[in-house]
Coordinates of C-alpha atoms in Angstrom, one line a residue:
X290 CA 64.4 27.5 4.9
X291 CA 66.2 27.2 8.3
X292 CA 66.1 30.8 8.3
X293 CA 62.0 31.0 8.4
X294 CA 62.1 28.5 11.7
X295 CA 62.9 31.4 13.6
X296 CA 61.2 34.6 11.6
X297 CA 58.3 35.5 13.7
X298 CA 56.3 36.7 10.8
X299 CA 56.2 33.6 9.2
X300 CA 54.2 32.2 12.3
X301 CA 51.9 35.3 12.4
X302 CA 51.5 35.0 8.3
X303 CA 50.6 31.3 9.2
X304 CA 48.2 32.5 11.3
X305 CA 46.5 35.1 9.3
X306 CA 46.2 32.1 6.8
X307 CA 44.2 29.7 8.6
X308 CA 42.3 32.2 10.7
X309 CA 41.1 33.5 6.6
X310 CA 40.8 29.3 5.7
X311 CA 38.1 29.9 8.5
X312 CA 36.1 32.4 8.0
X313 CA 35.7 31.7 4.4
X314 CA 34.7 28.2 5.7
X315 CA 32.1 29.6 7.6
X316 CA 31.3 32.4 5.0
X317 CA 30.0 29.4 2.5
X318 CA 27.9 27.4 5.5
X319 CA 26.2 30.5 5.9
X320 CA 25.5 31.0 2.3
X321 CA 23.7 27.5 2.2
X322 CA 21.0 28.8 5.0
X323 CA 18.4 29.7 4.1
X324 CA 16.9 33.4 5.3
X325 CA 14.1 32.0 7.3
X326 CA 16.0 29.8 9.3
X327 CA 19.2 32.2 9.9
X328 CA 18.6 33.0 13.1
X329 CA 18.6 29.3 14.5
X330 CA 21.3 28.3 12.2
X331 CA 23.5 30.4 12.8
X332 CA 23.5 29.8 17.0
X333 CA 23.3 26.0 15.7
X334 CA 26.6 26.7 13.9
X335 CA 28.5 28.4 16.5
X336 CA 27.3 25.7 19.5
X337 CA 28.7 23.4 16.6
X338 CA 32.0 25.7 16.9
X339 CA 32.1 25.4 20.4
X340 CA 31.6 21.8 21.1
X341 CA 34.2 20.6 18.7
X342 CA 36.7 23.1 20.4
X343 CA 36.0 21.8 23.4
X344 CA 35.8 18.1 22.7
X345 CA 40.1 18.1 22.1
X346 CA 42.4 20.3 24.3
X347 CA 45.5 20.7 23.4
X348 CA 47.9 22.5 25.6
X349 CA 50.0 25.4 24.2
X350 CA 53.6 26.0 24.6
X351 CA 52.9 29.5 24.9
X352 CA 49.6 31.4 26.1
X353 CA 48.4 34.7 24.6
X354 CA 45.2 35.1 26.0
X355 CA 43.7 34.1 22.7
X356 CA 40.7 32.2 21.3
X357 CA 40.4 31.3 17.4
X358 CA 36.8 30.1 18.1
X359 CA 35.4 33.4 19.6
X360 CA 37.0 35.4 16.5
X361 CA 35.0 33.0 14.3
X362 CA 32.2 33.2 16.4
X363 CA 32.6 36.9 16.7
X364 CA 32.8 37.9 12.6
X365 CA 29.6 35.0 12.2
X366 CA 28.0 38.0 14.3
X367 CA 29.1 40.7 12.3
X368 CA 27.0 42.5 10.1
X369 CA 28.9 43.3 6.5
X370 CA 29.3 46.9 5.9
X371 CA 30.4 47.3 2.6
X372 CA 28.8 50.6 2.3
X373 CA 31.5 51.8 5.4
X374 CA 34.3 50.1 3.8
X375 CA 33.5 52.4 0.9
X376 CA 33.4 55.4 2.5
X377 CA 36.7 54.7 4.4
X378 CA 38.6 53.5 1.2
X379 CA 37.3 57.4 -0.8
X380 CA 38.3 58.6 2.8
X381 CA 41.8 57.4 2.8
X382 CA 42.9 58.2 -1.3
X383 CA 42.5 62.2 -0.3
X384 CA 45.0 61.5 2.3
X385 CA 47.2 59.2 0.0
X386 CA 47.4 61.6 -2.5
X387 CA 48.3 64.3 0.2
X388 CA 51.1 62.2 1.2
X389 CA 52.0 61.7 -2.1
X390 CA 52.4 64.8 -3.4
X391 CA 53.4 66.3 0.1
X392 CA 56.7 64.2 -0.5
X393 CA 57.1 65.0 -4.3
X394 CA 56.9 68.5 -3.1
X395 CA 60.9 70.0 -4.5
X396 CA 62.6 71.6 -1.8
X397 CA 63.8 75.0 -2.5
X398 CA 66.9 75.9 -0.3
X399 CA 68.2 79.3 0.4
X400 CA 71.5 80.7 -0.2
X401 CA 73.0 83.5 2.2
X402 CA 74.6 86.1 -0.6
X403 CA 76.9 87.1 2.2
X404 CA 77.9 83.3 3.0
X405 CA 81.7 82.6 2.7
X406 CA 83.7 79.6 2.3
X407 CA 87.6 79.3 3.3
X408 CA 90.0 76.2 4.2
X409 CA 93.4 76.4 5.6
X410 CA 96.2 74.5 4.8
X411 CA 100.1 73.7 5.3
X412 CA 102.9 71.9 5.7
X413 CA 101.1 69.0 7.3
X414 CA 98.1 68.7 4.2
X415 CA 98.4 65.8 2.1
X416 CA 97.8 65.9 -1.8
X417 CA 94.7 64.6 -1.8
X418 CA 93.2 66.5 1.9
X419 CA 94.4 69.9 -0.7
X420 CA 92.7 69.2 -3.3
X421 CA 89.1 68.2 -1.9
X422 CA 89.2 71.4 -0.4
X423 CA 90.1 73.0 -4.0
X424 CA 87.0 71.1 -5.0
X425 CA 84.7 72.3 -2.2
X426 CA 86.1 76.4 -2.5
X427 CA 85.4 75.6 -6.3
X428 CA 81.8 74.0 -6.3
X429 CA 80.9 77.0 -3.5
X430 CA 82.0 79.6 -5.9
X431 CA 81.1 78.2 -8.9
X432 CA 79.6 80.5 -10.6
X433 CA 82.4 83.8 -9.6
X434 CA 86.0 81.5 -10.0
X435 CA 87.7 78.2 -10.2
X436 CA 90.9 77.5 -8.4
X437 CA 93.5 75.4 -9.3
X438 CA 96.7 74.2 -6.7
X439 CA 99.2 72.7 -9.1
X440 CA 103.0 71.5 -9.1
X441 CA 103.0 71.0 -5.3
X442 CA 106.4 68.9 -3.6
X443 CA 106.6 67.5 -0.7
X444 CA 110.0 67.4 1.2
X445 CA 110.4 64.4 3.7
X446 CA 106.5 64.0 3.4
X447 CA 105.7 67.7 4.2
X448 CA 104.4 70.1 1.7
X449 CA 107.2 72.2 0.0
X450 CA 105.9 74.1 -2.7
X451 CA 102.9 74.3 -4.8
X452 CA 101.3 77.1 -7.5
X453 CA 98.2 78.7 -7.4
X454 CA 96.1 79.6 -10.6
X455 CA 92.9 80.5 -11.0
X456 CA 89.7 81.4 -13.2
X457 CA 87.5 84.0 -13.1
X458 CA 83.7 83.5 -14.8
X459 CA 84.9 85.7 -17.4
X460 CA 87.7 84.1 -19.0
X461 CA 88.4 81.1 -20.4
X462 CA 91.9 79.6 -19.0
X463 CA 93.2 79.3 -15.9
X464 CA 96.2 82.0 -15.2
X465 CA 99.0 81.4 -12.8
X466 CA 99.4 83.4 -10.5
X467 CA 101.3 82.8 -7.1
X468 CA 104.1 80.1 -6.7
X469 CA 105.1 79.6 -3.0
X470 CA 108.2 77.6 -1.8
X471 CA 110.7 76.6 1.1
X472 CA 107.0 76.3 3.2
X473 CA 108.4 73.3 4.9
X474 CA 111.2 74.9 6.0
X475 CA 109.6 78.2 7.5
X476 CA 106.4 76.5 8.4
X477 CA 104.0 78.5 5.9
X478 CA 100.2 77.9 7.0
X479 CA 97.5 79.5 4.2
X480 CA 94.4 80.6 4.4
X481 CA 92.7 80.9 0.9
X482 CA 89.1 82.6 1.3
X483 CA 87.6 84.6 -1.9
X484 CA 85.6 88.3 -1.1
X485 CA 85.3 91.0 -3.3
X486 CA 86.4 89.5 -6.5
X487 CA 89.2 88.5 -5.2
X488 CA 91.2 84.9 -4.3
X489 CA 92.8 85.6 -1.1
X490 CA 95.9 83.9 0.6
X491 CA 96.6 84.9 4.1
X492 CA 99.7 83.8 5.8
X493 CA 100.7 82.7 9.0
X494 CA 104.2 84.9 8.4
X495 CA 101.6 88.0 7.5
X496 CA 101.9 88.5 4.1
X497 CA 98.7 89.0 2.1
X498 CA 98.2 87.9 -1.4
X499 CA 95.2 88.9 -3.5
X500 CA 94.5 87.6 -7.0
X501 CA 91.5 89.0 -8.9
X502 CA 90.3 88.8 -13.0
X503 CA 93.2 90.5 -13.9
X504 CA 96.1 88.1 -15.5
X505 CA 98.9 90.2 -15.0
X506 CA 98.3 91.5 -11.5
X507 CA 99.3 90.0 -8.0
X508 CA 99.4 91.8 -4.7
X509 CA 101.7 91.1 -2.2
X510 CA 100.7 93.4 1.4
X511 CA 101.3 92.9 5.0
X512 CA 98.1 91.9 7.5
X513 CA 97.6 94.4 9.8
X514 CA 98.5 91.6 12.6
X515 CA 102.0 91.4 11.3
X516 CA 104.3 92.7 14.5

């Protein structure tokens, strides 16, 4: 409860409250006059209004420029317009339901056929920093192969060794394939990247290695930046 001693809203919601205690209070002393004398009444009721807020001042803590009694006196003025409230309530469900459905609305994204995905790793890449980016080549060629980086070691905390296996869409286990080692020690970096049906492994020491839907088949070439 100490908490609502310092929420603002609960003062304005306080306020809302009694200014609505009013006007309903004056809603049922105008229901009790009669039509023929509506006109005097009613100026008889807000002079009423206005004496008995000026018979007690009270002076405010703060000052907002802001008079309960002339909001009274003002809605005691106000015509009802029921009619307009109508209108404005079948104005605002077209837009609702615009909103609504503008929001429902499934977006469709594109997908760049030429887009490729490759991460680099070596010597440095933990376990787990490998194998999210196995998960992320894997869920962006989904539907063309699945990669798999197995049986890596680490030597003194730097990656060692590790296999590489991999799935095309066409069959139904994972084939080994490449099994590198000593990376540590010559300071291996890899780049895997897939193009052309194939699962490619470029090395920083420029030797190629391409893997495609073929089980038995591995090939080992030199970049054509190798010196």
């Amino acid at each position: 409860s100490i908490f609502f001693w310092f929420n603002p809203l609960m003062y304005y919601y306080k306020k809302r409250i009694i200014d609505n205690l009013e006007f309903i209070t004056d809603d049922a002393v105008m229901a009790k006059i009669s039509i023929e004398n509506l006109k005097n009444e009613l100026k008889n009721y807000q002079f009423q209004l206005l004496s008995q807020s000026l018979a007690i001042q009270h002076l405010p803590i703060l000052l907002f420029n802001h008079s309960s009694i002339k909001k009274r006196i003002i809605m005691l003025n106000k015509k009802a317009g029921n009619k307009l409230q109508l209108f404005k309530i079948f104005l605002l469900i077209p837009c609702l339901c615009f909103i609504f459905y503008s929001c429902n609305v499934d977006e469709v994204a594109s997908f760049d056929e030429n887009a490729e995905y490759s991460f680099y790793f070596d010597k440095n890449t933990s376990e787990e920093n490998l194998q999210n980016r196995v998960k992320i080549f894997n869920h962006f060629y989904k539907t063309e192969v699945a990669l798999k980086i197995t049986d890596t070691k680490y030597q003194n905390q730097f990656l060692n060794q590790f296999t590489v296996s991999r799935k095309f869409k066409d069959q139904s286990n994972f084939t080994s394939g490449y099994q590198a080692t000593g990376i540590a020690e010559e300071n291996i970096s890899f780049l895997v990247t897939y193009r052309e049906g194939k699962i490619i492994l470029n090395s920083n020491n420029s030797y190629r290695i391409e893997l495609d839907n073929d089980a038995n088949r591995m090939i080992i070439s030199e970049s054509a930046n190798k010196k």
